[in-house]
Amino acid sequence: MQKQIVDPLDLKTYPAACLRTKTVDVKDFTEETRGMVRAMADLMYKNQGIGLAAPQAGLGLSIVIVDAGCGLKVFINPKVVKRSREKDTLEEGCLSLPGVGVNVARPKEIEIRAKDRDGNVVSGKFDGLEAKAIQHEIDHLYGKLIIDYMNPVARFISAGRFKREMRKKRFGDTIKVL
Ligand code: NI
């Protein structure tokens, strides 16, 4: 059995300050780094998310994970190096904003450069839900949330709904929770 070197992580929800704090790059790729990635994956799967960024677990590091149905992908210190001009819109949810769905327009296709959990440079092209999830998670590394894409009226209307849903901590069936 693998020794658990990182304690289970808790999900941080809005307005936790860690969600608004820019992360720092990972410099050392150690057993602890890999343990954090495993603990993040446990937290994401437990909450049925399809992506998670380190700030959502209270970690100030540039780590995102995504599993949009094609297996777990780990991106450490990720950078978007190319984006398609063409955008499309998806109603996105966020594990840190229970009950809130926001229509967000993002590039359809992106190219990412990052490191894997052993510190190797990795790159890849993504589209569809995976591309959306990766962009959503990278926003988290800069303290950006889906509510920042709302217009002020929509934000005002959803504030009441958000407060109610925070108490229930659940989503409707149709929103993709990233
Ligand atoms: Ni999110």
PDB file of C-alpha atoms and ligand atoms in Angstrom:
ATOM      1  CA  MET A   1       0.000   0.000   0.000  1.00  0.00           C
ATOM      2  CA  GLN A   2       1.218   3.444  -0.864  1.00  0.00           C
ATOM      3  CA  LYS A   3       2.097   5.652   2.075  1.00  0.00           C
ATOM      4  CA  GLN A   4      -0.132   8.708   2.253  1.00  0.00           C
ATOM      5  CA  ILE A   5       2.288  11.616   2.620  1.00  0.00           C
ATOM      6  CA  VAL A   6      -0.216  14.424   2.102  1.00  0.00           C
ATOM      7  CA  ASP A   7      -3.312  14.670   4.280  1.00  0.00           C
ATOM      8  CA  PRO A   8      -6.675  14.654   2.530  1.00  0.00           C
ATOM      9  CA  LEU A   9      -7.499  18.099   1.175  1.00  0.00           C
ATOM     10  CA  ASP A  10     -10.618  20.173   1.798  1.00  0.00           C
ATOM     11  CA  LEU A  11     -12.549  21.970  -0.888  1.00  0.00           C
ATOM     12  CA  LYS A  12     -12.412  25.768  -0.512  1.00  0.00           C
ATOM     13  CA  THR A  13     -15.484  27.710  -1.549  1.00  0.00           C
ATOM     14  CA  TYR A  14     -16.086  31.351  -2.379  1.00  0.00           C
ATOM     15  CA  PRO A  15     -15.246  33.814  -0.817  1.00  0.00           C
ATOM     16  CA  ALA A  16     -12.119  32.038   0.555  1.00  0.00           C
ATOM     17  CA  ALA A  17      -9.099  34.321   0.028  1.00  0.00           C
ATOM     18  CA  CYS A  18      -7.023  31.505  -1.517  1.00  0.00           C
ATOM     19  CA  LEU A  19      -9.376  31.553  -4.544  1.00  0.00           C
ATOM     20  CA  ARG A  20      -8.304  35.133  -5.323  1.00  0.00           C
ATOM     21  CA  THR A  21      -4.566  34.649  -4.792  1.00  0.00           C
ATOM     22  CA  LYS A  22      -2.197  34.154  -7.721  1.00  0.00           C
ATOM     23  CA  THR A  23      -0.254  30.903  -7.433  1.00  0.00           C
ATOM     24  CA  VAL A  24       3.501  30.335  -7.708  1.00  0.00           C
ATOM     25  CA  ASP A  25       5.247  27.867  -9.983  1.00  0.00           C
ATOM     26  CA  VAL A  26       6.300  24.473  -8.663  1.00  0.00           C
ATOM     27  CA  LYS A  27      10.115  24.315  -8.568  1.00  0.00           C
ATOM     28  CA  ASP A  28      10.821  20.986  -6.903  1.00  0.00           C
ATOM     29  CA  PHE A  29       9.188  17.804  -8.121  1.00  0.00           C
ATOM     30  CA  THR A  30       9.245  15.575  -5.061  1.00  0.00           C
ATOM     31  CA  GLU A  31       7.204  12.790  -3.503  1.00  0.00           C
ATOM     32  CA  GLU A  32       5.313  15.561  -1.726  1.00  0.00           C
ATOM     33  CA  THR A  33       4.405  17.176  -5.064  1.00  0.00           C
ATOM     34  CA  ARG A  34       3.140  13.843  -6.357  1.00  0.00           C
ATOM     35  CA  GLY A  35       1.269  13.320  -3.078  1.00  0.00           C
ATOM     36  CA  MET A  36      -0.467  16.682  -3.515  1.00  0.00           C
ATOM     37  CA  VAL A  37      -1.526  15.736  -7.028  1.00  0.00           C
ATOM     38  CA  ARG A  38      -2.971  12.463  -5.746  1.00  0.00           C
ATOM     39  CA  ALA A  39      -4.802  14.266  -2.927  1.00  0.00           C
ATOM     40  CA  MET A  40      -6.180  16.801  -5.444  1.00  0.00           C
ATOM     41  CA  ALA A  41      -7.427  13.964  -7.649  1.00  0.00           C
ATOM     42  CA  ASP A  42      -9.129  12.325  -4.654  1.00  0.00           C
ATOM     43  CA  LEU A  43     -10.836  15.639  -3.846  1.00  0.00           C
ATOM     44  CA  MET A  44     -11.951  16.192  -7.454  1.00  0.00           C
ATOM     45  CA  TYR A  45     -13.398  12.697  -7.871  1.00  0.00           C
ATOM     46  CA  LYS A  46     -15.068  12.785  -4.445  1.00  0.00           C
ATOM     47  CA  ASN A  47     -16.892  15.963  -5.491  1.00  0.00           C
ATOM     48  CA  GLN A  48     -17.602  14.713  -9.036  1.00  0.00           C
ATOM     49  CA  GLY A  49     -15.769  17.590 -10.670  1.00  0.00           C
ATOM     50  CA  ILE A  50     -14.108  17.275 -14.051  1.00  0.00           C
ATOM     51  CA  GLY A  51     -11.272  19.597 -13.112  1.00  0.00           C
ATOM     52  CA  LEU A  52      -9.597  21.095 -10.074  1.00  0.00           C
ATOM     53  CA  ALA A  53      -6.947  23.736  -9.519  1.00  0.00           C
ATOM     54  CA  ALA A  54      -4.654  23.829  -6.478  1.00  0.00           C
ATOM     55  CA  PRO A  55      -6.151  27.057  -4.974  1.00  0.00           C
ATOM     56  CA  GLN A  56      -9.488  25.228  -4.653  1.00  0.00           C
ATOM     57  CA  ALA A  57      -7.725  22.934  -2.192  1.00  0.00           C
ATOM     58  CA  GLY A  58      -6.028  25.842  -0.406  1.00  0.00           C
ATOM     59  CA  LEU A  59      -2.674  25.221  -2.141  1.00  0.00           C
ATOM     60  CA  GLY A  60      -0.922  28.252  -3.627  1.00  0.00           C
ATOM     61  CA  LEU A  61       0.835  26.318  -6.380  1.00  0.00           C
ATOM     62  CA  SER A  62       0.403  26.216 -10.164  1.00  0.00           C
ATOM     63  CA  ILE A  63      -1.139  22.765 -10.456  1.00  0.00           C
ATOM     64  CA  VAL A  64      -4.286  21.844 -12.377  1.00  0.00           C
ATOM     65  CA  ILE A  65      -5.860  18.475 -12.963  1.00  0.00           C
ATOM     66  CA  VAL A  66      -8.596  17.561 -15.420  1.00  0.00           C
ATOM     67  CA  ASP A  67     -10.603  14.444 -16.138  1.00  0.00           C
ATOM     68  CA  ALA A  68     -13.251  15.236 -18.718  1.00  0.00           C
ATOM     69  CA  GLY A  69     -13.942  11.555 -19.327  1.00  0.00           C
ATOM     70  CA  CYS A  70     -10.651  10.806 -21.117  1.00  0.00           C
ATOM     71  CA  GLY A  71      -8.582   9.993 -18.016  1.00  0.00           C
ATOM     72  CA  LEU A  72      -6.722  12.105 -15.485  1.00  0.00           C
ATOM     73  CA  LYS A  73      -4.417  14.763 -16.904  1.00  0.00           C
ATOM     74  CA  VAL A  74      -2.007  16.713 -14.715  1.00  0.00           C
ATOM     75  CA  PHE A  75      -0.560  20.089 -15.734  1.00  0.00           C
ATOM     76  CA  ILE A  76       2.018  21.750 -13.515  1.00  0.00           C
ATOM     77  CA  ASN A  77       3.049  25.365 -14.263  1.00  0.00           C
ATOM     78  CA  PRO A  78       0.791  25.291 -17.347  1.00  0.00           C
ATOM     79  CA  LYS A  79       0.881  27.959 -20.043  1.00  0.00           C
ATOM     80  CA  VAL A  80      -1.488  28.355 -22.969  1.00  0.00           C
ATOM     81  CA  VAL A  81       0.880  28.789 -25.926  1.00  0.00           C
ATOM     82  CA  LYS A  82      -1.747  28.868 -28.691  1.00  0.00           C
ATOM     83  CA  ARG A  83      -5.484  29.560 -28.822  1.00  0.00           C
ATOM     84  CA  SER A  84      -7.881  29.275 -31.729  1.00  0.00           C
ATOM     85  CA  ARG A  85      -9.522  32.491 -32.843  1.00  0.00           C
ATOM     86  CA  GLU A  86     -12.831  30.639 -32.905  1.00  0.00           C
ATOM     87  CA  LYS A  87     -14.640  30.577 -29.578  1.00  0.00           C
ATOM     88  CA  ASP A  88     -17.658  28.781 -28.262  1.00  0.00           C
ATOM     89  CA  THR A  89     -19.768  29.110 -25.172  1.00  0.00           C
ATOM     90  CA  LEU A  90     -20.493  26.593 -22.447  1.00  0.00           C
ATOM     91  CA  GLU A  91     -22.413  26.966 -19.202  1.00  0.00           C
ATOM     92  CA  GLU A  92     -19.696  26.317 -16.644  1.00  0.00           C
ATOM     93  CA  GLY A  93     -20.018  25.539 -12.969  1.00  0.00           C
ATOM     94  CA  CYS A  94     -17.242  25.526 -10.397  1.00  0.00           C
ATOM     95  CA  LEU A  95     -16.795  23.318  -7.341  1.00  0.00           C
ATOM     96  CA  SER A  96     -15.889  26.470  -5.406  1.00  0.00           C
ATOM     97  CA  LEU A  97     -19.130  28.257  -6.404  1.00  0.00           C
ATOM     98  CA  PRO A  98     -21.941  25.802  -5.647  1.00  0.00           C
ATOM     99  CA  GLY A  99     -25.091  26.354  -7.690  1.00  0.00           C
ATOM    100  CA  VAL A 100     -23.659  29.037  -9.968  1.00  0.00           C
ATOM    101  CA  GLY A 101     -23.669  28.473 -13.732  1.00  0.00           C
ATOM    102  CA  VAL A 102     -22.116  31.037 -16.053  1.00  0.00           C
ATOM    103  CA  ASN A 103     -22.030  31.076 -19.846  1.00  0.00           C
ATOM    104  CA  VAL A 104     -18.374  31.549 -20.675  1.00  0.00           C
ATOM    105  CA  ALA A 105     -17.016  32.017 -24.210  1.00  0.00           C
ATOM    106  CA  ARG A 106     -13.521  30.596 -24.627  1.00  0.00           C
ATOM    107  CA  PRO A 107     -11.277  29.570 -27.520  1.00  0.00           C
ATOM    108  CA  LYS A 108     -12.373  26.192 -28.935  1.00  0.00           C
ATOM    109  CA  GLU A 109      -8.863  24.807 -29.269  1.00  0.00           C
ATOM    110  CA  ILE A 110      -5.759  25.448 -27.236  1.00  0.00           C
ATOM    111  CA  GLU A 111      -2.197  24.281 -27.083  1.00  0.00           C
ATOM    112  CA  ILE A 112      -0.668  23.843 -23.635  1.00  0.00           C
ATOM    113  CA  ARG A 113       2.871  23.600 -22.390  1.00  0.00           C
ATOM    114  CA  ALA A 114       3.354  22.361 -18.827  1.00  0.00           C
ATOM    115  CA  LYS A 115       5.267  19.923 -16.660  1.00  0.00           C
ATOM    116  CA  ASP A 116       4.110  16.540 -15.490  1.00  0.00           C
ATOM    117  CA  ARG A 117       4.356  15.416 -11.875  1.00  0.00           C
ATOM    118  CA  ASP A 118       7.950  14.243 -12.428  1.00  0.00           C
ATOM    119  CA  GLY A 119       9.016  17.634 -13.833  1.00  0.00           C
ATOM    120  CA  ASN A 120       9.158  16.556 -17.491  1.00  0.00           C
ATOM    121  CA  VAL A 121       8.035  19.111 -20.064  1.00  0.00           C
ATOM    122  CA  VAL A 122       4.767  18.080 -21.714  1.00  0.00           C
ATOM    123  CA  SER A 123       2.681  19.738 -24.393  1.00  0.00           C
ATOM    124  CA  GLY A 124      -0.565  18.976 -26.116  1.00  0.00           C
ATOM    125  CA  LYS A 125      -3.488  20.269 -28.157  1.00  0.00           C
ATOM    126  CA  PHE A 126      -6.955  20.096 -26.696  1.00  0.00           C
ATOM    127  CA  ASP A 127     -10.491  20.835 -27.822  1.00  0.00           C
ATOM    128  CA  GLY A 128     -14.055  20.244 -26.659  1.00  0.00           C
ATOM    129  CA  LEU A 129     -14.837  19.916 -22.973  1.00  0.00           C
ATOM    130  CA  GLU A 130     -11.216  19.185 -22.100  1.00  0.00           C
ATOM    131  CA  ALA A 131     -10.080  22.527 -23.573  1.00  0.00           C
ATOM    132  CA  LYS A 132     -12.803  24.330 -21.614  1.00  0.00           C
ATOM    133  CA  ALA A 133     -11.882  22.617 -18.380  1.00  0.00           C
ATOM    134  CA  ILE A 134      -8.154  23.315 -18.772  1.00  0.00           C
ATOM    135  CA  GLN A 135      -8.794  27.018 -19.454  1.00  0.00           C
ATOM    136  CA  HIS A 136     -11.195  27.238 -16.502  1.00  0.00           C
ATOM    137  CA  GLU A 137      -8.589  25.643 -14.201  1.00  0.00           C
ATOM    138  CA  ILE A 138      -5.759  27.858 -15.464  1.00  0.00           C
ATOM    139  CA  ASP A 139      -7.953  30.895 -14.647  1.00  0.00           C
ATOM    140  CA  HIS A 140      -7.993  29.657 -11.034  1.00  0.00           C
ATOM    141  CA  LEU A 141      -4.166  29.907 -10.931  1.00  0.00           C
ATOM    142  CA  TYR A 142      -4.552  33.669 -11.526  1.00  0.00           C
ATOM    143  CA  GLY A 143      -7.369  34.085  -8.991  1.00  0.00           C
ATOM    144  CA  LYS A 144      -9.976  34.365 -11.743  1.00  0.00           C
ATOM    145  CA  LEU A 145     -13.437  32.851 -11.280  1.00  0.00           C
ATOM    146  CA  ILE A 146     -16.407  32.281 -13.599  1.00  0.00           C
ATOM    147  CA  ILE A 147     -18.349  35.070 -11.851  1.00  0.00           C
ATOM    148  CA  ASP A 148     -15.774  37.469 -13.345  1.00  0.00           C
ATOM    149  CA  TYR A 149     -17.256  36.640 -16.782  1.00  0.00           C
ATOM    150  CA  MET A 150     -20.769  37.647 -15.704  1.00  0.00           C
ATOM    151  CA  ASN A 151     -22.276  40.995 -16.431  1.00  0.00           C
ATOM    152  CA  PRO A 152     -23.228  42.942 -13.263  1.00  0.00           C
ATOM    153  CA  VAL A 153     -26.970  42.230 -13.593  1.00  0.00           C
ATOM    154  CA  ALA A 154     -26.483  38.484 -13.931  1.00  0.00           C
ATOM    155  CA  ARG A 155     -24.094  38.571 -11.005  1.00  0.00           C
ATOM    156  CA  PHE A 156     -26.653  40.358  -8.839  1.00  0.00           C
ATOM    157  CA  ILE A 157     -29.409  37.896  -9.750  1.00  0.00           C
ATOM    158  CA  SER A 158     -27.231  34.872  -9.129  1.00  0.00           C
ATOM    159  CA  ALA A 159     -26.006  36.115  -5.746  1.00  0.00           C
ATOM    160  CA  GLY A 160     -29.237  35.085  -4.017  1.00  0.00           C
ATOM    161  CA  ARG A 161     -29.216  31.719  -5.743  1.00  0.00           C
ATOM    162  CA  PHE A 162     -25.585  31.227  -4.773  1.00  0.00           C
ATOM    163  CA  LYS A 163     -26.314  31.868  -1.082  1.00  0.00           C
ATOM    164  CA  ARG A 164     -29.145  29.326  -1.143  1.00  0.00           C
ATOM    165  CA  GLU A 165     -27.065  26.734  -2.972  1.00  0.00           C
ATOM    166  CA  MET A 166     -24.111  27.259  -0.634  1.00  0.00           C
ATOM    167  CA  ARG A 167     -26.319  25.878   2.099  1.00  0.00           C
ATOM    168  CA  LYS A 168     -27.295  22.858  -0.013  1.00  0.00           C
ATOM    169  CA  LYS A 169     -23.945  22.550  -1.833  1.00  0.00           C
ATOM    170  CA  ARG A 170     -25.352  20.988  -4.940  1.00  0.00           C
ATOM    171  CA  PHE A 171     -25.782  21.646  -8.644  1.00  0.00           C
ATOM    172  CA  GLY A 172     -28.487  21.040 -11.191  1.00  0.00           C
ATOM    173  CA  ASP A 173     -27.936  18.158 -13.613  1.00  0.00           C
ATOM    174  CA  THR A 174     -27.026  20.137 -16.690  1.00  0.00           C
ATOM    175  CA  ILE A 175     -24.084  22.252 -15.535  1.00  0.00           C
ATOM    176  CA  LYS A 176     -20.532  21.084 -16.183  1.00  0.00           C
ATOM    177  CA  VAL A 177     -18.719  21.494 -12.877  1.00  0.00           C
ATOM    178  CA  LEU A 178     -15.091  22.377 -13.444  1.00  0.00           C
TER     179      LEU A 178
HETATM  180 NI    NI B   1     -13.556  26.070 -10.889  1.00  0.00          NI
END
